[in-house]
PDB file of C-alpha atoms (C1' of nucleotides) in Angstrom:
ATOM      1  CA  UNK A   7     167.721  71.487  -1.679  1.00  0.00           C
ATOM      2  CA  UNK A   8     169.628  70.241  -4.411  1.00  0.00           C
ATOM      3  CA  UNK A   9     169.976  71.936  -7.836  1.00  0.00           C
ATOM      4  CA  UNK A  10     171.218  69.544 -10.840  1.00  0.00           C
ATOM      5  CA  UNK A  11     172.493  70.792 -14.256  1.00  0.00           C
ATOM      6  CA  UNK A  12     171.022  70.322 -17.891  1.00  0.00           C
ATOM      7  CA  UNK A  13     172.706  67.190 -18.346  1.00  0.00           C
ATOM      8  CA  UNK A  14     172.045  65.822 -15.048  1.00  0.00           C
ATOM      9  CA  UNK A  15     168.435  66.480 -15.623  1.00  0.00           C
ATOM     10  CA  UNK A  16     168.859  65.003 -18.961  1.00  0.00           C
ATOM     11  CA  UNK A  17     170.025  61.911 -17.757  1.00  0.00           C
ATOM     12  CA  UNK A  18     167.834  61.862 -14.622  1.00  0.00           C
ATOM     13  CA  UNK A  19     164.752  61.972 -17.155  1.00  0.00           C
ATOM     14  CA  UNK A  20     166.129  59.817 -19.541  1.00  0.00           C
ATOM     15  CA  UNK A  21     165.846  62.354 -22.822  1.00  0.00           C
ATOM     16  CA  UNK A  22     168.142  64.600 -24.747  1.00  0.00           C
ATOM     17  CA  UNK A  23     169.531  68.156 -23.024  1.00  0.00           C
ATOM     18  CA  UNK A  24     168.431  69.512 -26.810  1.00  0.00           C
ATOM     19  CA  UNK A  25     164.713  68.197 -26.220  1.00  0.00           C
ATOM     20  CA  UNK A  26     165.207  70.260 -22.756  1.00  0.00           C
ATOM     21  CA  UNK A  27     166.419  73.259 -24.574  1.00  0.00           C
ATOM     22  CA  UNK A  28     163.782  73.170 -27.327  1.00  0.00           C
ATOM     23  CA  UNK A  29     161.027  72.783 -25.068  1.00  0.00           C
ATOM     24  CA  UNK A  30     162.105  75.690 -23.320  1.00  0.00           C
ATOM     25  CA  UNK A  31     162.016  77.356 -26.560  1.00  0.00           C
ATOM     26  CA  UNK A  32     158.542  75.738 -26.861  1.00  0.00           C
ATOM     27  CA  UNK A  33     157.084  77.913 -23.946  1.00  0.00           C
ATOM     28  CA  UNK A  34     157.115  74.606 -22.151  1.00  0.00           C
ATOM     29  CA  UNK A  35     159.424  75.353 -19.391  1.00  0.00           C
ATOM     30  CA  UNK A  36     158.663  78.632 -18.013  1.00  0.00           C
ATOM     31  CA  UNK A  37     160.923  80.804 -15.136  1.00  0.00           C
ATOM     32  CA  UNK A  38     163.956  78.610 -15.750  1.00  0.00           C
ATOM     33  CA  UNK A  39     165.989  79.252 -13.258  1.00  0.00           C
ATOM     34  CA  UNK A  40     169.042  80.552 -13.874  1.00  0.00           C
ATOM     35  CA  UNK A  41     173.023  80.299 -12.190  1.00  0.00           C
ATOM     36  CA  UNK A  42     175.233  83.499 -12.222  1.00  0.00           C
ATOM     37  CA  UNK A  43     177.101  81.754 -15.204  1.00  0.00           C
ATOM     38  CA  UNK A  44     173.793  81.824 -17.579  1.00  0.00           C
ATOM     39  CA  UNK A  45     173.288  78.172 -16.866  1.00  0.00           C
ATOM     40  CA  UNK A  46     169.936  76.250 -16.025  1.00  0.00           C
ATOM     41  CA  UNK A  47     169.545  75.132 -12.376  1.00  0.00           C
ATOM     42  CA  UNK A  48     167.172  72.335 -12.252  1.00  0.00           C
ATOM     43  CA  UNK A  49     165.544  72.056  -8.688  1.00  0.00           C
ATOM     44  CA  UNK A  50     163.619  68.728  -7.317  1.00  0.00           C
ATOM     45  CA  UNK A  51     160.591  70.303  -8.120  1.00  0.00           C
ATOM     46  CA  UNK A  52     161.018  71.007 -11.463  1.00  0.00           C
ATOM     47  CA  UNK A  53     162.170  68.021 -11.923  1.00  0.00           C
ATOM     48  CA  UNK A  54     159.111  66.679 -11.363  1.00  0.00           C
ATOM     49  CA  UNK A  55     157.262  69.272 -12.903  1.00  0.00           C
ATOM     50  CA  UNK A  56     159.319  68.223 -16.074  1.00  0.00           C
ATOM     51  CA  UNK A  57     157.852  65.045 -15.488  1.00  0.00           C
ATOM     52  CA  UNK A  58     154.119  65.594 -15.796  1.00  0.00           C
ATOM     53  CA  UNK A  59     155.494  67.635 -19.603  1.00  0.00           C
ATOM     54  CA  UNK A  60     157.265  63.842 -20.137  1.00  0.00           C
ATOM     55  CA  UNK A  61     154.019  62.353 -19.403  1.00  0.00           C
ATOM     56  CA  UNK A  62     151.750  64.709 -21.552  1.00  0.00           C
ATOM     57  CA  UNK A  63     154.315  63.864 -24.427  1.00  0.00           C
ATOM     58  CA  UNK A  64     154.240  60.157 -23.885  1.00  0.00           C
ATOM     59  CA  UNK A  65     150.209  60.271 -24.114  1.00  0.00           C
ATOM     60  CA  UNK A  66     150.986  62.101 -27.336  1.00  0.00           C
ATOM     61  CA  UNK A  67     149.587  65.481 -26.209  1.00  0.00           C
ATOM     62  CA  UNK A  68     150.826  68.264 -28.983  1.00  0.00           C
ATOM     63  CA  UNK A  69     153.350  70.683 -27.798  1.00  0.00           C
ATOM     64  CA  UNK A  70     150.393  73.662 -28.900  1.00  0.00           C
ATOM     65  CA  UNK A  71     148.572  72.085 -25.916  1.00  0.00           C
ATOM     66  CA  UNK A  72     150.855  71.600 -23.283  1.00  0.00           C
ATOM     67  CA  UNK A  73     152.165  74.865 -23.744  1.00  0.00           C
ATOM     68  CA  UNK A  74     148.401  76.303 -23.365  1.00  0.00           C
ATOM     69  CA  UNK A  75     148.125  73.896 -20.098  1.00  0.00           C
ATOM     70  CA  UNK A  76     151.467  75.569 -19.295  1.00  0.00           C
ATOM     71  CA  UNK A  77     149.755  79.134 -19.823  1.00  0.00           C
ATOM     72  CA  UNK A  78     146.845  78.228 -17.575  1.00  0.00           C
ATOM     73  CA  UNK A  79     149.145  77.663 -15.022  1.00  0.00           C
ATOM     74  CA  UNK A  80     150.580  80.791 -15.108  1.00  0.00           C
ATOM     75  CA  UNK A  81     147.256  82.504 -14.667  1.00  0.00           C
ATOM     76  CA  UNK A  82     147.226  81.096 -11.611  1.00  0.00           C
ATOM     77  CA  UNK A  83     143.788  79.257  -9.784  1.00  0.00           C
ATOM     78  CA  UNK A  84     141.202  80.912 -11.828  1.00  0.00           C
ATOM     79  CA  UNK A  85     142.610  78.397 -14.492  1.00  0.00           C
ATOM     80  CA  UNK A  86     142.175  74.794 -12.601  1.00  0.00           C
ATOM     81  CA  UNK A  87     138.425  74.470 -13.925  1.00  0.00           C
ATOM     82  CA  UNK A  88     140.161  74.652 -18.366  1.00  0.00           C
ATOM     83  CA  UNK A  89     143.347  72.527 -17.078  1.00  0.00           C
ATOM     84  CA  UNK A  90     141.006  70.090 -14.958  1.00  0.00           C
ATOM     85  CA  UNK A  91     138.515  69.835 -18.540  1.00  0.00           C
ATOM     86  CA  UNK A  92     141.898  69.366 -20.279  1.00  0.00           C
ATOM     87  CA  UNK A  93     143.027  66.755 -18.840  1.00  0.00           C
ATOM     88  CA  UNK A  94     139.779  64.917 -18.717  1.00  0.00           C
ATOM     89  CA  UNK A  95     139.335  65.221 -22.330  1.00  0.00           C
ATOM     90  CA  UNK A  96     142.875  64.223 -22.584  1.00  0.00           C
ATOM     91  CA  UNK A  97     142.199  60.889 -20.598  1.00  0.00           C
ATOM     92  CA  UNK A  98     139.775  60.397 -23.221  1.00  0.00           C
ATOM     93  CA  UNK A  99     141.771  60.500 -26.122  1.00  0.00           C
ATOM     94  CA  UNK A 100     144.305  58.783 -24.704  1.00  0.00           C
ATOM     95  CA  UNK A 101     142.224  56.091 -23.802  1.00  0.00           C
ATOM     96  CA  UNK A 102     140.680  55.577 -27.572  1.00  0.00           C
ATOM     97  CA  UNK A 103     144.206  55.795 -28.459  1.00  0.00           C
ATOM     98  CA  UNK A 104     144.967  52.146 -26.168  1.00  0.00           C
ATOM     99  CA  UNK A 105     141.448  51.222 -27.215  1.00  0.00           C
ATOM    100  CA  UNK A 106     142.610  51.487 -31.515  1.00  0.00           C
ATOM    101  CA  UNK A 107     146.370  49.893 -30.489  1.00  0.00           C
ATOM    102  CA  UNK A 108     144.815  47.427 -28.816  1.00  0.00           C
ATOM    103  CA  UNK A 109     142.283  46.289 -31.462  1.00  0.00           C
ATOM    104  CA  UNK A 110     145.243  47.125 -34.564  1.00  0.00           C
ATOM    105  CA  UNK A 111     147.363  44.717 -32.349  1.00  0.00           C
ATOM    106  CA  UNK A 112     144.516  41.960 -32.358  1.00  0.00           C
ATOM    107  CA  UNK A 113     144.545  42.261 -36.267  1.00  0.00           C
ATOM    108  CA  UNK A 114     148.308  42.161 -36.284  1.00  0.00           C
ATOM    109  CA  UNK A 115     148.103  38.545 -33.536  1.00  0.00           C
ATOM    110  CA  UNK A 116     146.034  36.961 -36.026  1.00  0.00           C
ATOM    111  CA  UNK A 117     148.714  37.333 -38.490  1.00  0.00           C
ATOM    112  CA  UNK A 118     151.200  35.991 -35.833  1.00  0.00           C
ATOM    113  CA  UNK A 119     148.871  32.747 -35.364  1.00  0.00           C
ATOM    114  CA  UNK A 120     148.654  32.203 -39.140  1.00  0.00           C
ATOM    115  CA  UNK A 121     152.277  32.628 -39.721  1.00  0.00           C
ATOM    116  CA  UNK A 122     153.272  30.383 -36.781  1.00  0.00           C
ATOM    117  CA  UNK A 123     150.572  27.462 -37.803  1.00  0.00           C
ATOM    118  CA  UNK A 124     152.762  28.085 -41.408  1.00  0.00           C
ATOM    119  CA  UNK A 125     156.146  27.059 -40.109  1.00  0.00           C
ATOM    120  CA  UNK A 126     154.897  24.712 -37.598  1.00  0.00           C
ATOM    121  CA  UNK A 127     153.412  22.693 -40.357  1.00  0.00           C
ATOM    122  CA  UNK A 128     155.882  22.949 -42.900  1.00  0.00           C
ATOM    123  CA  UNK A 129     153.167  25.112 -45.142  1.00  0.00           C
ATOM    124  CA  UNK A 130     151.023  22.503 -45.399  1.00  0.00           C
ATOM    125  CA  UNK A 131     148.587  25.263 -43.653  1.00  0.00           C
ATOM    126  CA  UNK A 132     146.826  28.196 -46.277  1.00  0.00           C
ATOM    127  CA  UNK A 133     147.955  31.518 -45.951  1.00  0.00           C
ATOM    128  CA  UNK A 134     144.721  33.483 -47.152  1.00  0.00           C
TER     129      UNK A 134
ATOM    130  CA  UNK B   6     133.255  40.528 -56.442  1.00  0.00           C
ATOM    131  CA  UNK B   7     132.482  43.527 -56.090  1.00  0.00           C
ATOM    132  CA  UNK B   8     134.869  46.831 -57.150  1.00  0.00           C
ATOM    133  CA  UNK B   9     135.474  49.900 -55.869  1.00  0.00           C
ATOM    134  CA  UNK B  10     136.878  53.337 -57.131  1.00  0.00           C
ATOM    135  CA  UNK B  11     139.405  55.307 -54.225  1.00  0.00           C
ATOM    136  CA  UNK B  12     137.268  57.099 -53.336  1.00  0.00           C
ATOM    137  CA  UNK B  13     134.732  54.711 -51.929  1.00  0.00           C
ATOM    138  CA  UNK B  14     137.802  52.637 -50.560  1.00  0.00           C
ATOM    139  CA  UNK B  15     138.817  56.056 -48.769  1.00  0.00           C
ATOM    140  CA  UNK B  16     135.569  56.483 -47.371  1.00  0.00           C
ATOM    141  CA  UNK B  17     135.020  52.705 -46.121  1.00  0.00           C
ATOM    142  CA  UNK B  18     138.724  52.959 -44.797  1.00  0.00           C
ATOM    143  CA  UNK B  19     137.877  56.148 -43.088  1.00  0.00           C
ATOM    144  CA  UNK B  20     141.041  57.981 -44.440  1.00  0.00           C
ATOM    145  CA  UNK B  21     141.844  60.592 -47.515  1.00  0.00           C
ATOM    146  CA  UNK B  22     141.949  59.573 -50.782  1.00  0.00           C
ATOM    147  CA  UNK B  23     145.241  61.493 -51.115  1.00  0.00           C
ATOM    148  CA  UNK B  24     146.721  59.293 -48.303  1.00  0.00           C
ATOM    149  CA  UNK B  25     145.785  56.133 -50.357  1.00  0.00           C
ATOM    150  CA  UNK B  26     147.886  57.593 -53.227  1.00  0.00           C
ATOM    151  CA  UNK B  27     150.733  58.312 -51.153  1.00  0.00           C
ATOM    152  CA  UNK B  28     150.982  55.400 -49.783  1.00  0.00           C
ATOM    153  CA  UNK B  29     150.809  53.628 -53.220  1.00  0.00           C
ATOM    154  CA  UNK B  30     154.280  56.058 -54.096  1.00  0.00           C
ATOM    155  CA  UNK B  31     156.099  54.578 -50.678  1.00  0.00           C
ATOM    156  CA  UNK B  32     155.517  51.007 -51.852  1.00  0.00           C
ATOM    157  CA  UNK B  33     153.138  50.185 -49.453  1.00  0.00           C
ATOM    158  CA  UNK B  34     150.393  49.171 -51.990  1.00  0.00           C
ATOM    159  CA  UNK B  35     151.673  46.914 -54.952  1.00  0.00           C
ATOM    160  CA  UNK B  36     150.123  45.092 -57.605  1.00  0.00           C
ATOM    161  CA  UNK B  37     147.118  47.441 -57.548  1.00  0.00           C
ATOM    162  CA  UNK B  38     144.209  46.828 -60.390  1.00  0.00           C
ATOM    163  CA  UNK B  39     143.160  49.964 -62.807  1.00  0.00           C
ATOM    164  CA  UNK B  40     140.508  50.481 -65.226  1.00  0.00           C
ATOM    165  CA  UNK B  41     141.170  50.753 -68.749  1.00  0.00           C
ATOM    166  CA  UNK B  42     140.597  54.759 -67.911  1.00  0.00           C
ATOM    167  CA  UNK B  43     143.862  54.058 -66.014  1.00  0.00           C
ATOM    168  CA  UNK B  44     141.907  54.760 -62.451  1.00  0.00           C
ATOM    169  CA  UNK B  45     142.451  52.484 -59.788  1.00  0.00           C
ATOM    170  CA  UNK B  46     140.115  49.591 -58.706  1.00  0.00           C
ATOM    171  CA  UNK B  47     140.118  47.720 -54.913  1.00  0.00           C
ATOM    172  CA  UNK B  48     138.648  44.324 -54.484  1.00  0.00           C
ATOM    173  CA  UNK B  49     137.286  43.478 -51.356  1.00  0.00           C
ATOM    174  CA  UNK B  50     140.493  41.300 -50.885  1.00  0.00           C
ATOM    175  CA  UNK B  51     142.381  44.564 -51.462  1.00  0.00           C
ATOM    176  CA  UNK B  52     140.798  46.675 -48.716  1.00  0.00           C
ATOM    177  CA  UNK B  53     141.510  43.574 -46.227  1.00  0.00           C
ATOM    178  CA  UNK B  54     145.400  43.917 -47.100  1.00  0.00           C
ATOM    179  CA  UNK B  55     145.037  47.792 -46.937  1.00  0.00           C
ATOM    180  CA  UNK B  56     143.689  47.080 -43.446  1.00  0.00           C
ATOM    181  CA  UNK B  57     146.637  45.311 -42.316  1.00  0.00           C
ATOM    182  CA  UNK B  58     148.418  48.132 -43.519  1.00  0.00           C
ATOM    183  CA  UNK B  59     146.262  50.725 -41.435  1.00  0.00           C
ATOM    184  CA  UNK B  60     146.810  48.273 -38.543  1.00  0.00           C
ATOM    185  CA  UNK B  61     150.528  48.730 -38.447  1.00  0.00           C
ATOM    186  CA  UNK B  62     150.209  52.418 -38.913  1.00  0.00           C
ATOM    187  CA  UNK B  63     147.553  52.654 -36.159  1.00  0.00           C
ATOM    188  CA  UNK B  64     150.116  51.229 -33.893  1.00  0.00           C
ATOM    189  CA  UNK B  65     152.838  53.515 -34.892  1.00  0.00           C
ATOM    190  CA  UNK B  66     155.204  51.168 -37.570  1.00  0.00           C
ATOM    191  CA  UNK B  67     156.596  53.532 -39.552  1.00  0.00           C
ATOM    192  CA  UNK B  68     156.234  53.373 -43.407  1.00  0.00           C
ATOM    193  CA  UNK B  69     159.917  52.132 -43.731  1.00  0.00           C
ATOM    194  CA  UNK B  70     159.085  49.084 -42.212  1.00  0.00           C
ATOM    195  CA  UNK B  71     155.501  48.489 -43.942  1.00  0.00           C
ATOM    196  CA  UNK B  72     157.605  48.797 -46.806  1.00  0.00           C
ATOM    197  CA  UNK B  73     159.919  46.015 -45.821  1.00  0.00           C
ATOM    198  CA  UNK B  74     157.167  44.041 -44.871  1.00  0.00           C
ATOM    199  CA  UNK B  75     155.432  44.234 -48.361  1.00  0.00           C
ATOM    200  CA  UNK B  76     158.434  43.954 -50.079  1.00  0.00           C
ATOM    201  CA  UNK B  77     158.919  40.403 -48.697  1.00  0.00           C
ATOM    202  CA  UNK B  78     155.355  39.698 -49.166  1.00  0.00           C
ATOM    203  CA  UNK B  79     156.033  40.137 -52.981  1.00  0.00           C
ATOM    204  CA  UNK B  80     159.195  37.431 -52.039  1.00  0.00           C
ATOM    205  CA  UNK B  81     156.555  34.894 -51.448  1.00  0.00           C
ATOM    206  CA  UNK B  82     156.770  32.175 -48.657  1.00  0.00           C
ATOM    207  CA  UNK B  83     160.151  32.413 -47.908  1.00  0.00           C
ATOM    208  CA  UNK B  84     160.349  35.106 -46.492  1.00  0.00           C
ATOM    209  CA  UNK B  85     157.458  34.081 -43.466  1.00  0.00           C
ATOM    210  CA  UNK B  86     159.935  33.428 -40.673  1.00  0.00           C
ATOM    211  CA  UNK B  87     160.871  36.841 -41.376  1.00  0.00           C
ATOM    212  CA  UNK B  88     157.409  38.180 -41.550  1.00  0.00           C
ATOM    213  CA  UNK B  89     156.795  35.742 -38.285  1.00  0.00           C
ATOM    214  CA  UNK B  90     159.839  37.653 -36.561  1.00  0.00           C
ATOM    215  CA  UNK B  91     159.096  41.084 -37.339  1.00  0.00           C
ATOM    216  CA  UNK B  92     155.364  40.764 -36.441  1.00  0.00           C
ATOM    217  CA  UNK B  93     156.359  39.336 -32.941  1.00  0.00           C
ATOM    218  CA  UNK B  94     159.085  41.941 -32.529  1.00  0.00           C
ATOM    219  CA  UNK B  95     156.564  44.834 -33.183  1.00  0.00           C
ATOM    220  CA  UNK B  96     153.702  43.324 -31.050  1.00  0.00           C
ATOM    221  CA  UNK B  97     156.259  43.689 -28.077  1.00  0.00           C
ATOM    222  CA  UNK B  98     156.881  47.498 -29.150  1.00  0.00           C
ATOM    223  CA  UNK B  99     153.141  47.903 -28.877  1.00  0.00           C
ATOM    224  CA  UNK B 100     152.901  46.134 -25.761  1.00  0.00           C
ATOM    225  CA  UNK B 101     155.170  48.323 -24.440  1.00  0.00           C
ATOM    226  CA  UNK B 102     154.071  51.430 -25.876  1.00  0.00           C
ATOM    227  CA  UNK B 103     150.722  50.771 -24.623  1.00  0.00           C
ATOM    228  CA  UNK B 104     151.990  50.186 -21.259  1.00  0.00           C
ATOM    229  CA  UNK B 105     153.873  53.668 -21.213  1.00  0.00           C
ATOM    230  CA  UNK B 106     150.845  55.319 -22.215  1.00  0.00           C
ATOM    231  CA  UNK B 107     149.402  53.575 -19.503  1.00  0.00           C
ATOM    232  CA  UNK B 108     151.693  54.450 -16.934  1.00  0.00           C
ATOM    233  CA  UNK B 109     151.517  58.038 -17.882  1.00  0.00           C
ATOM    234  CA  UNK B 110     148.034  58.059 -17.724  1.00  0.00           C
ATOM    235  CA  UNK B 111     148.149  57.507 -14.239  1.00  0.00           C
ATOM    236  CA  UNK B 112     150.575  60.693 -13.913  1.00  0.00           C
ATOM    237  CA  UNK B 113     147.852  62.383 -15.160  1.00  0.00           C
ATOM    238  CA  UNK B 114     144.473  60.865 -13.506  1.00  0.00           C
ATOM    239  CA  UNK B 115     146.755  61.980 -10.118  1.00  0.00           C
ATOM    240  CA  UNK B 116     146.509  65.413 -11.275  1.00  0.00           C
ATOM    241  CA  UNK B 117     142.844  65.138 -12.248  1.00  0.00           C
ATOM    242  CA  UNK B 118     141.968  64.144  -9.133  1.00  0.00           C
ATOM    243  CA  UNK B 119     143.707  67.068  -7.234  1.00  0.00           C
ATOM    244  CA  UNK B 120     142.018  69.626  -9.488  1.00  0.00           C
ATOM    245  CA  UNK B 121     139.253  67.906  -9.116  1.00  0.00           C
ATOM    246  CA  UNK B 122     139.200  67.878  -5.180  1.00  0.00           C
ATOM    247  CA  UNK B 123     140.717  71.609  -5.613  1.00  0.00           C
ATOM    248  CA  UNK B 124     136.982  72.554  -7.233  1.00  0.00           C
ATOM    249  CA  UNK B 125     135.336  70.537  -4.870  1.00  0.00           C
ATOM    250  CA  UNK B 126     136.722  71.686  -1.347  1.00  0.00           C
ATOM    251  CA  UNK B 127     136.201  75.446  -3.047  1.00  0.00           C
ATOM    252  CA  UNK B 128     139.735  75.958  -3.076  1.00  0.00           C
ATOM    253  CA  UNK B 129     140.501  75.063   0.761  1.00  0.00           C
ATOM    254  CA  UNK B 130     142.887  72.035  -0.690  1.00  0.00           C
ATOM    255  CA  UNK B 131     146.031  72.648  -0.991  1.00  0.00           C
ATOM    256  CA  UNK B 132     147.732  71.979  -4.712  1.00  0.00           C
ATOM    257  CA  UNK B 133     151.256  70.921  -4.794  1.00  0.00           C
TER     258      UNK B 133
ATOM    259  C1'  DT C  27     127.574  69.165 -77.173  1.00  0.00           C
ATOM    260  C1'  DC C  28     128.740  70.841 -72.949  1.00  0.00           C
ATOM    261  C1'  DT C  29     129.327  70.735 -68.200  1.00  0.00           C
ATOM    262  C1'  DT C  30     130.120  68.382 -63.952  1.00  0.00           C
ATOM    263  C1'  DG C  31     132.272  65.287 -60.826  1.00  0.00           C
ATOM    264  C1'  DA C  32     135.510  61.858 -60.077  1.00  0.00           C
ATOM    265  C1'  DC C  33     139.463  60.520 -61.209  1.00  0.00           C
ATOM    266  C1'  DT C  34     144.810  61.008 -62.894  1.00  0.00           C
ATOM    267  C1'  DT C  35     149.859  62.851 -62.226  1.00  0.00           C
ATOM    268  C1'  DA C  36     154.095  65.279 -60.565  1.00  0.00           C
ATOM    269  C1'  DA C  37     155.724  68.539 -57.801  1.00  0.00           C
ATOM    270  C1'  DA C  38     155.438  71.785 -54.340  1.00  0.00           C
ATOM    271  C1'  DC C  39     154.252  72.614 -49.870  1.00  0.00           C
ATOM    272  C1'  DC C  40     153.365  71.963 -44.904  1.00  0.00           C
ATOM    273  C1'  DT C  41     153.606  70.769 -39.818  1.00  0.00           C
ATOM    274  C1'  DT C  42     155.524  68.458 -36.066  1.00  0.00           C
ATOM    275  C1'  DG C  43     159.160  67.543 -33.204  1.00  0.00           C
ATOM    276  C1'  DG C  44     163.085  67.713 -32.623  1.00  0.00           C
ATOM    277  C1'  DT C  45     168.771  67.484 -33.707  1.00  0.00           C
ATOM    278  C1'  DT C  46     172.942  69.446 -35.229  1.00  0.00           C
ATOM    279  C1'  DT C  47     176.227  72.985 -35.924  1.00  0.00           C
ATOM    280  C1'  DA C  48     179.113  76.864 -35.009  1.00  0.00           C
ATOM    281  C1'  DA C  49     180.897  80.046 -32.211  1.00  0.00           C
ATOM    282  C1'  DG C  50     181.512  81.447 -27.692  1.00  0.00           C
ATOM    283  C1'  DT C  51     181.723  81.489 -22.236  1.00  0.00           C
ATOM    284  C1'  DC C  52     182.874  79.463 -17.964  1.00  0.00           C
ATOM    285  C1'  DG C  53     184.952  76.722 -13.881  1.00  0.00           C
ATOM    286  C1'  DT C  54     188.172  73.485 -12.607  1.00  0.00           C
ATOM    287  C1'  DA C  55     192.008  70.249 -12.642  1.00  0.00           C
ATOM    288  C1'  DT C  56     196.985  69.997 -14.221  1.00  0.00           C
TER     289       DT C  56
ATOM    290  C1'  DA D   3     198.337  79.610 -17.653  1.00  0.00           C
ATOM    291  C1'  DT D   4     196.134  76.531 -20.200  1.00  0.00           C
ATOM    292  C1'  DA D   5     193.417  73.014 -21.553  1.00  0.00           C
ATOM    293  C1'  DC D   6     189.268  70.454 -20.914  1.00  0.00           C
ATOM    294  C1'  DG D   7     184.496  69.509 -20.314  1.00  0.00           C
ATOM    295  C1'  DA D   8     180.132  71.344 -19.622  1.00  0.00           C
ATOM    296  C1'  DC D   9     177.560  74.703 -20.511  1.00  0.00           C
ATOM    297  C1'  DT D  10     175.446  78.900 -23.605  1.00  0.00           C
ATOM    298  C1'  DT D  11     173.010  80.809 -28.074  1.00  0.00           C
ATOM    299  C1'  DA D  12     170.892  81.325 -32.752  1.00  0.00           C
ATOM    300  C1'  DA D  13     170.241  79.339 -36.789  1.00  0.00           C
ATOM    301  C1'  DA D  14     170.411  75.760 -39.886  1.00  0.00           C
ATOM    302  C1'  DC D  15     169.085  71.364 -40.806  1.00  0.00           C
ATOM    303  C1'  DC D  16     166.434  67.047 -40.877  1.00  0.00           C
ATOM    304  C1'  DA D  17     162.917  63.124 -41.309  1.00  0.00           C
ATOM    305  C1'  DA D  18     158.371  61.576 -41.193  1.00  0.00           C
ATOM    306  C1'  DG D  19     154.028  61.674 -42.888  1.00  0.00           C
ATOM    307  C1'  DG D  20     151.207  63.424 -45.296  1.00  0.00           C
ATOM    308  C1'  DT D  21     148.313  67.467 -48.003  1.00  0.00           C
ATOM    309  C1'  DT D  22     147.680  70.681 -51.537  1.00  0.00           C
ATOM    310  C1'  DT D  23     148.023  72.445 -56.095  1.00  0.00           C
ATOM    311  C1'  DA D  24     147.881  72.624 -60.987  1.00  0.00           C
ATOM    312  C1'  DA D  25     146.967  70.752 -65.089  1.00  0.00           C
ATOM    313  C1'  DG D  26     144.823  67.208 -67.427  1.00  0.00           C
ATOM    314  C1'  DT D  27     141.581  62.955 -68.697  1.00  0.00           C
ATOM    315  C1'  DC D  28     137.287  60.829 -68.883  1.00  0.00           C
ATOM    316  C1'  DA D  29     132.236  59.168 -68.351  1.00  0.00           C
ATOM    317  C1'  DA D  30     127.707  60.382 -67.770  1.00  0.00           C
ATOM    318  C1'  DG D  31     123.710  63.318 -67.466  1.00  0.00           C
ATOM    319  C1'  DA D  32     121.075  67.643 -69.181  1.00  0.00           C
TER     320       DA D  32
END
DNA sequence: TCTTGACTTAAACCTTGGTTTAAGTCGTAT
DNA sequence: ATACGACTTAAACCAAGGTTTAAGTCAAGA
């Protein structure tokens, strides 16, 4: 297997090693593994691990949560049933979350149309 | 036309009052009315700007660049190629913060379904 | 007249999510 | 052997985006 280091995971993942390191503090990234020199040792698997963190904070999940979904895993099986409602209520909010972008961004086209119609006739359109 | 105090504009806007005042202090809400008591008054024309406003904060612009928007609103029509540009510029940034979201979400509908097939098969599935 | 509720302000406070700094430890190439 | 780069830590620092507090003003109803 291969092992890579904090900044090859870094790069691999595309974020800061300091993100790393604080979400370790975070209780994010539990049983970091560990060379004899102190340093982290990033395996395949916890790379990808990492990943599904990476996607919980691109959906805008708080740290407080993912570090209770990080808990439940912990406890082992007994857990699946909270992470499984987790995540579904997470889907949820995520998708109201498009849903509100998407409608913001239809206010925010309209003001793209009126603009546009603006310069394209010289401002001989209104601008309400 | 019809006026309102902040607190009915807070309450049809669906935010704080105490947001609505702070976002007076960053700039983001100029030229606004008051009452000979000094209080502040919002035309029905005012809550549709204030809307624009909550449609760039609903898809994440940060208050710097409201700012800079309203600023060159106060500039008057010079300024709309400008306005034009930075509209079109931050409907891509949704676009593609939408589309991480997105992609993420699919991360996380993968583990959804293994849980969910976990609770199904009464555990005999295996979980990566 | 007095109280109540809605408003006003400035300033202090708070949380979230990191980033930066300072001081130190290694392993490796010269 | 020494210098360099990559790592380590704890603690300080930071920005964004509000929220809360304290002290005061005012209009309207009892």
């Amino acid at each position: 297997m291969n092992y890579y280091s904090i900044g090859e995971a870094a790069t691999r993942l595309g974020i800061p090693e300091s993100t790393i390191r604080f979400y370790e503090k975070q209780g994010l990234l539990p049983r970091m593994e560990r060379d004899e020199a102190g340093r982290r040792i990033f395996t395949e698997d916890y790379l990808v691990f990492l990943k599904i963190i990476l996607y919980l904070k691109n959906t805008q999940m708080p740290i407080s949560q993912i570090r209770q979904y990080v808990d439940w895993m912990a406890e082992g099986d007994s857990t699946i049933a909270l992470r499984l409602a987790m995540f579904q209520e997470h889907k949820q909010a995520v998708l109201a979350q498009i849903a509100l972008m998407t409608e913001s961004l239809q206010g925010i086209e309209k003001k793209i149309e009126r603009y546009t119609n603006y310069l394209e006739t010289n401002g001989k359109e209104v601008l309400s």
